[in-house]
mmCIF file of C-alpha atoms in Angstrom:
data_model
loop_
_atom_site.group_PDB
_atom_site.id
_atom_site.type_symbol
_atom_site.label_atom_id
_atom_site.label_comp_id
_atom_site.label_asym_id
_atom_site.label_seq_id
_atom_site.Cartn_x
_atom_site.Cartn_y
_atom_site.Cartn_z
ATOM 1 C CA UNK K 20 130.180 95.729 106.442
ATOM 2 C CA UNK K 21 132.937 93.752 105.855
ATOM 3 C CA UNK K 22 136.856 94.455 105.762
ATOM 4 C CA UNK K 23 139.144 93.470 102.657
ATOM 5 C CA UNK K 24 141.745 91.240 103.129
ATOM 6 C CA UNK K 25 145.007 91.416 101.748
ATOM 7 C CA UNK K 26 145.151 92.092 98.184
ATOM 8 C CA UNK K 27 148.216 91.541 95.957
ATOM 9 C CA UNK K 28 148.652 94.183 93.741
ATOM 10 C CA UNK K 29 151.899 92.983 91.785
ATOM 11 C CA UNK K 30 155.406 94.951 91.970
ATOM 12 C CA UNK K 31 154.721 98.612 92.244
ATOM 13 C CA UNK K 32 158.025 99.149 90.738
ATOM 14 C CA UNK K 33 157.541 97.217 87.253
ATOM 15 C CA UNK K 34 159.784 98.205 84.546
ATOM 16 C CA UNK K 35 157.127 100.209 82.796
ATOM 17 C CA UNK K 36 155.978 102.038 85.795
ATOM 18 C CA UNK K 37 159.196 103.720 87.038
ATOM 19 C CA UNK K 38 158.320 106.613 85.391
ATOM 20 C CA UNK K 39 155.107 107.353 87.605
ATOM 21 C CA UNK K 40 155.237 108.730 90.852
ATOM 22 C CA UNK K 41 154.878 105.798 93.459
ATOM 23 C CA UNK K 42 151.252 107.517 94.854
ATOM 24 C CA UNK K 43 149.618 107.533 91.315
ATOM 25 C CA UNK K 44 150.458 103.834 90.982
ATOM 26 C CA UNK K 45 148.537 103.243 93.993
ATOM 27 C CA UNK K 46 145.566 105.357 92.975
ATOM 28 C CA UNK K 47 145.345 103.256 89.912
ATOM 29 C CA UNK K 48 145.763 99.809 91.597
ATOM 30 C CA UNK K 49 142.792 101.223 93.953
ATOM 31 C CA UNK K 50 141.064 102.350 91.340
ATOM 32 C CA UNK K 51 141.087 99.205 89.136
ATOM 33 C CA UNK K 52 140.079 97.085 92.106
ATOM 34 C CA UNK K 53 137.250 99.620 92.641
ATOM 35 C CA UNK K 54 136.224 99.427 88.841
ATOM 36 C CA UNK K 55 136.453 95.594 88.524
ATOM 37 C CA UNK K 56 134.160 95.076 91.977
ATOM 38 C CA UNK K 57 136.950 93.508 93.749
ATOM 39 C CA UNK K 58 136.487 96.426 96.296
ATOM 40 C CA UNK K 59 132.856 96.866 96.628
ATOM 41 C CA UNK K 60 130.682 99.895 97.707
ATOM 42 C CA UNK K 61 130.772 100.835 101.316
ATOM 43 C CA UNK K 62 133.509 98.355 101.920
ATOM 44 C CA UNK K 63 136.495 99.148 104.138
ATOM 45 C CA UNK K 64 140.170 99.449 102.737
ATOM 46 C CA UNK K 65 142.647 97.746 104.773
ATOM 47 C CA UNK K 66 144.672 99.747 107.506
ATOM 48 C CA UNK K 67 147.746 102.021 106.622
ATOM 49 C CA UNK K 68 150.147 99.526 107.598
ATOM 50 C CA UNK K 69 148.546 96.888 105.720
ATOM 51 C CA UNK K 70 148.381 99.201 102.429
ATOM 52 C CA UNK K 71 151.809 99.810 103.212
ATOM 53 C CA UNK K 72 152.960 96.283 103.145
ATOM 54 C CA UNK K 73 150.592 95.170 100.067
ATOM 55 C CA UNK K 74 152.005 98.136 97.841
ATOM 56 C CA UNK K 75 155.808 98.011 99.280
ATOM 57 C CA UNK K 76 155.534 101.959 99.740
ATOM 58 C CA UNK K 77 155.935 104.238 102.432
ATOM 59 C CA UNK K 78 153.003 105.592 104.865
ATOM 60 C CA UNK K 79 153.295 109.233 103.165
ATOM 61 C CA UNK K 80 152.678 107.673 99.782
ATOM 62 C CA UNK K 81 149.517 105.706 101.018
ATOM 63 C CA UNK K 82 148.267 108.938 102.562
ATOM 64 C CA UNK K 83 148.565 110.928 99.474
ATOM 65 C CA UNK K 84 147.191 108.229 97.404
ATOM 66 C CA UNK K 85 144.073 108.054 99.663
ATOM 67 C CA UNK K 86 143.870 111.844 99.644
ATOM 68 C CA UNK K 87 143.851 111.863 95.841
ATOM 69 C CA UNK K 88 141.177 109.244 95.847
ATOM 70 C CA UNK K 89 138.851 111.093 98.439
ATOM 71 C CA UNK K 90 139.376 114.231 96.469
ATOM 72 C CA UNK K 91 137.904 112.509 93.582
ATOM 73 C CA UNK K 92 135.038 111.106 95.571
ATOM 74 C CA UNK K 93 136.033 107.291 95.307
ATOM 75 C CA UNK K 94 136.997 107.076 98.772
ATOM 76 C CA UNK K 95 135.778 108.751 102.343
ATOM 77 C CA UNK K 96 137.686 108.462 105.618
ATOM 78 C CA UNK K 97 135.401 108.269 108.777
ATOM 79 C CA UNK K 98 137.872 109.193 111.366
ATOM 80 C CA UNK K 99 138.642 106.497 114.246
ATOM 81 C CA UNK K 100 136.949 104.039 112.000
ATOM 82 C CA UNK K 101 138.775 103.812 108.451
ATOM 83 C CA UNK K 102 138.640 104.612 104.811
ATOM 84 C CA UNK K 103 135.530 103.180 102.740
ATOM 85 C CA UNK K 104 134.602 103.096 99.083
ATOM 86 C CA UNK K 105 131.921 105.366 97.991
ATOM 87 C CA UNK K 106 128.729 104.463 96.992
ATOM 88 C CA UNK K 107 128.109 105.878 93.616
ATOM 89 C CA UNK K 108 124.797 104.352 92.675
ATOM 90 C CA UNK K 109 122.159 106.891 92.035
ATOM 91 C CA UNK K 110 119.012 106.940 94.243
ATOM 92 C CA UNK K 111 115.839 105.706 91.793
ATOM 93 C CA UNK K 112 112.501 106.201 92.987
ATOM 94 C CA UNK K 113 110.222 103.496 93.204
ATOM 95 C CA UNK K 114 107.280 104.909 94.035
ATOM 96 C CA UNK K 115 106.858 108.025 91.385
ATOM 97 C CA UNK K 116 106.336 107.270 87.552
ATOM 98 C CA UNK K 117 109.102 109.129 85.484
ATOM 99 C CA UNK K 118 110.435 108.796 82.493
ATOM 100 C CA UNK K 119 113.971 107.696 82.430
ATOM 101 C CA UNK K 120 114.847 111.027 80.625
ATOM 102 C CA UNK K 121 113.095 113.087 83.193
ATOM 103 C CA UNK K 122 114.549 111.474 86.187
ATOM 104 C CA UNK K 123 117.703 111.209 84.983
ATOM 105 C CA UNK K 124 117.745 115.128 84.259
ATOM 106 C CA UNK K 125 116.601 116.010 87.452
ATOM 107 C CA UNK K 126 119.222 114.179 88.969
ATOM 108 C CA UNK K 127 121.680 116.147 86.982
ATOM 109 C CA UNK K 128 122.612 113.225 84.517
ATOM 110 C CA UNK K 129 122.998 113.678 80.645
ATOM 111 C CA UNK K 130 120.660 111.361 79.114
ATOM 112 C CA UNK K 131 120.978 109.980 75.490
ATOM 113 C CA UNK K 132 119.346 107.125 73.695
ATOM 114 C CA UNK K 133 120.567 104.500 70.930
ATOM 115 C CA UNK K 134 117.452 102.943 68.968
ATOM 116 C CA UNK K 135 117.934 99.247 68.343
ATOM 117 C CA UNK K 136 114.469 98.719 66.512
ATOM 118 C CA UNK K 137 111.535 100.730 65.994
ATOM 119 C CA UNK K 138 108.729 98.937 64.576
ATOM 120 C CA UNK K 139 105.315 97.871 64.103
ATOM 121 C CA UNK K 140 104.102 94.663 65.211
ATOM 122 C CA UNK K 141 101.196 92.302 65.953
ATOM 123 C CA UNK K 142 99.995 91.774 69.383
ATOM 124 C CA UNK K 143 100.737 88.155 70.628
ATOM 125 C CA UNK K 144 98.818 86.779 73.645
ATOM 126 C CA UNK K 145 101.047 88.047 76.139
ATOM 127 C CA UNK K 146 100.874 91.572 74.628
ATOM 128 C CA UNK K 147 97.096 91.358 74.027
ATOM 129 C CA UNK K 148 96.544 90.694 77.722
ATOM 130 C CA UNK K 149 98.930 93.568 78.808
ATOM 131 C CA UNK K 150 97.719 96.281 76.785
ATOM 132 C CA UNK K 151 94.402 95.205 76.630
ATOM 133 C CA UNK K 152 93.779 95.229 72.962
ATOM 134 C CA UNK K 153 92.742 92.634 70.374
ATOM 135 C CA UNK K 154 95.158 89.765 69.631
ATOM 136 C CA UNK K 155 97.066 90.579 66.211
ATOM 137 C CA UNK K 156 96.291 94.504 66.516
ATOM 138 C CA UNK K 157 99.364 96.901 65.870
ATOM 139 C CA UNK K 158 101.873 97.449 68.658
ATOM 140 C CA UNK K 159 104.480 100.100 68.190
ATOM 141 C CA UNK K 160 107.802 98.420 69.414
ATOM 142 C CA UNK K 161 110.763 100.692 70.541
ATOM 143 C CA UNK K 162 113.888 99.159 71.860
ATOM 144 C CA UNK K 163 116.344 101.465 73.057
ATOM 145 C CA UNK K 164 119.652 101.403 75.209
ATOM 146 C CA UNK K 165 119.432 104.324 77.360
ATOM 147 C CA UNK K 166 123.168 106.229 78.219
ATOM 148 C CA UNK K 167 123.629 107.978 81.357
ATOM 149 C CA UNK K 168 126.631 110.625 80.705
ATOM 150 C CA UNK K 169 127.712 108.669 77.709
ATOM 151 C CA UNK K 170 127.622 105.141 79.578
ATOM 152 C CA UNK K 171 125.262 102.605 78.696
ATOM 153 C CA UNK K 172 122.842 102.106 81.440
ATOM 154 C CA UNK K 173 119.720 100.354 80.579
ATOM 155 C CA UNK K 174 117.757 98.536 77.920
ATOM 156 C CA UNK K 175 114.168 99.414 77.356
ATOM 157 C CA UNK K 176 111.841 97.788 75.348
ATOM 158 C CA UNK K 177 108.658 99.380 74.914
ATOM 159 C CA UNK K 178 105.425 98.342 74.019
ATOM 160 C CA UNK K 179 102.312 100.837 72.816
ATOM 161 C CA UNK K 180 98.743 100.258 71.428
ATOM 162 C CA UNK K 181 99.485 102.164 67.615
ATOM 163 C CA UNK K 182 95.767 102.869 67.766
ATOM 164 C CA UNK K 183 96.235 105.303 70.716
ATOM 165 C CA UNK K 184 99.236 107.085 68.957
ATOM 166 C CA UNK K 185 99.491 106.550 65.467
ATOM 167 C CA UNK K 186 102.701 107.332 63.608
ATOM 168 C CA UNK K 187 104.543 107.507 67.107
ATOM 169 C CA UNK K 188 107.552 105.985 65.519
ATOM 170 C CA UNK K 189 108.195 108.756 63.004
ATOM 171 C CA UNK K 190 109.649 110.516 65.874
ATOM 172 C CA UNK K 191 113.412 110.337 66.670
ATOM 173 C CA UNK K 192 113.949 108.763 69.869
ATOM 174 C CA UNK K 193 117.362 108.878 70.310
ATOM 175 C CA UNK K 194 116.816 112.433 71.355
ATOM 176 C CA UNK K 195 113.213 112.641 72.308
ATOM 177 C CA UNK K 196 111.470 111.647 75.581
ATOM 178 C CA UNK K 197 108.754 108.886 74.956
ATOM 179 C CA UNK K 198 106.377 110.261 77.958
ATOM 180 C CA UNK K 199 106.852 113.809 76.894
ATOM 181 C CA UNK K 200 105.750 112.861 73.165
ATOM 182 C CA UNK K 201 102.821 111.147 74.187
ATOM 183 C CA UNK K 202 101.886 113.910 76.552
ATOM 184 C CA UNK K 203 102.747 116.710 74.283
ATOM 185 C CA UNK K 204 101.619 115.543 71.019
ATOM 186 C CA UNK K 205 98.649 112.768 71.499
ATOM 187 C CA UNK K 206 97.574 114.216 74.723
ATOM 188 C CA UNK K 207 98.148 110.779 76.440
ATOM 189 C CA UNK K 208 100.011 111.473 79.617
ATOM 190 C CA UNK K 209 101.037 108.539 81.710
ATOM 191 C CA UNK K 210 99.546 108.626 85.185
ATOM 192 C CA UNK K 211 100.161 105.935 86.995
ATOM 193 C CA UNK K 212 101.944 102.101 86.655
ATOM 194 C CA UNK K 213 101.893 98.819 87.997
ATOM 195 C CA UNK K 214 105.635 97.463 88.203
ATOM 196 C CA UNK K 215 107.631 94.477 89.419
ATOM 197 C CA UNK K 216 111.428 94.718 89.788
ATOM 198 C CA UNK K 217 113.635 91.992 90.451
ATOM 199 C CA UNK K 218 117.214 91.273 90.535
ATOM 200 C CA UNK K 219 118.765 88.544 87.756
ATOM 201 C CA UNK K 220 121.928 87.761 86.183
ATOM 202 C CA UNK K 221 122.393 89.643 82.879
ATOM 203 C CA UNK K 222 122.400 87.368 79.911
ATOM 204 C CA UNK K 223 125.420 87.412 77.602
ATOM 205 C CA UNK K 224 123.377 89.725 75.069
ATOM 206 C CA UNK K 225 122.647 92.152 77.799
ATOM 207 C CA UNK K 226 126.096 92.297 79.191
ATOM 208 C CA UNK K 227 127.517 93.016 75.774
ATOM 209 C CA UNK K 228 125.159 95.962 74.944
ATOM 210 C CA UNK K 229 125.459 97.410 78.402
ATOM 211 C CA UNK K 230 129.315 96.520 78.500
ATOM 212 C CA UNK K 231 129.555 94.472 81.724
ATOM 213 C CA UNK K 232 131.728 91.729 82.628
ATOM 214 C CA UNK K 233 129.627 88.591 83.207
ATOM 215 C CA UNK K 234 128.721 87.503 85.700
ATOM 216 C CA UNK K 235 126.874 90.576 86.581
ATOM 217 C CA UNK K 236 123.586 91.539 88.324
ATOM 218 C CA UNK K 237 120.842 93.731 86.840
ATOM 219 C CA UNK K 238 117.771 94.863 87.903
ATOM 220 C CA UNK K 239 114.711 93.713 85.544
ATOM 221 C CA UNK K 240 111.605 95.707 85.436
ATOM 222 C CA UNK K 241 108.348 94.763 83.952
ATOM 223 C CA UNK K 242 105.856 97.598 84.163
ATOM 224 C CA UNK K 243 102.057 98.252 82.641
ATOM 225 C CA UNK K 244 101.779 101.924 82.824
ATOM 226 C CA UNK K 245 98.453 103.505 82.486
ATOM 227 C CA UNK K 246 96.596 106.904 81.793
ATOM 228 C CA UNK K 247 94.313 108.514 84.303
ATOM 229 C CA UNK K 248 91.286 106.597 83.095
ATOM 230 C CA UNK K 249 93.123 103.456 83.505
ATOM 231 C CA UNK K 250 93.630 102.430 80.054
ATOM 232 C CA UNK K 251 97.138 101.124 79.372
ATOM 233 C CA UNK K 252 99.246 103.228 77.374
ATOM 234 C CA UNK K 253 102.499 101.153 77.501
ATOM 235 C CA UNK K 254 104.113 97.836 78.549
ATOM 236 C CA UNK K 255 107.844 97.956 79.156
ATOM 237 C CA UNK K 256 110.584 95.318 79.806
ATOM 238 C CA UNK K 257 113.800 96.562 80.793
ATOM 239 C CA UNK K 258 117.272 95.796 82.174
ATOM 240 C CA UNK K 259 119.082 98.402 84.466
ATOM 241 C CA UNK K 260 122.777 97.898 85.897
ATOM 242 C CA UNK K 261 122.714 97.092 89.516
ATOM 243 C CA UNK K 262 126.045 98.754 90.096
ATOM 244 C CA UNK K 263 124.573 102.429 88.852
ATOM 245 C CA UNK K 264 121.351 102.519 91.121
ATOM 246 C CA UNK K 265 119.654 101.638 94.008
ATOM 247 C CA UNK K 266 115.794 102.212 94.731
ATOM 248 C CA UNK K 267 114.054 103.718 97.329
ATOM 249 C CA UNK K 268 110.487 104.512 98.346
ATOM 250 C CA UNK K 269 108.709 106.187 101.277
ATOM 251 C CA UNK K 270 106.903 103.875 103.691
ATOM 252 C CA UNK K 271 104.257 104.758 106.452
ATOM 253 C CA UNK K 272 103.883 102.658 109.467
ATOM 254 C CA UNK K 273 100.000 101.723 110.404
ATOM 255 C CA UNK K 274 99.398 101.334 113.925
ATOM 256 C CA UNK K 275 97.090 98.637 115.135
ATOM 257 C CA UNK K 276 95.165 98.481 118.413
#
């Protein structure tokens, strides 16, 4: 946990801001620093006296601005310790297999999708190995941007053996869940998966699609999803915004003699 040093926010009484209350100018300045990443999750703000100096305002103005941001869930105050930026990332499980739509709805979020591409492609050597199908076999390719509460959050490229779910791309996956469609329509229920997660810098294309300002970090997923009989039903590559999620799992400690 590191403490923020002095950050200049400019003159608070600039000509075009004179009509705004001083506390609101401070609120907007702190919000700008949080949204830009200058103030990071769990980072401690400077002391009240330092904030007064930075913003050239009185202590009551700073206290009112901080109170507003605490009420809005942007900051939290720990008595005797300081004021911190709230970590707004969602906890996403790395232990259980959920579809994105299912998991976000469970967390109380509104999920929507923007389909970038939905087409049939031939299996190349990589897809042939990943999906355990013949080279050149038909693969249903679905490329989507996943939105959470209207904000682009993830890019997901799904590859499915078309023989197991013929005609699946006729469904509208801007509104439908892929896993629910597989289970309900095709009786192909995803059961378990092997997944690799790594952190990476977003490419320019990914940054543009997710509305990120480079350089930005994303979580990169490579997942083989299987049915209960072990047959692969999906391979997916995806990038997820690292500023919106953190991952958790349950661990057991095995004692040794």
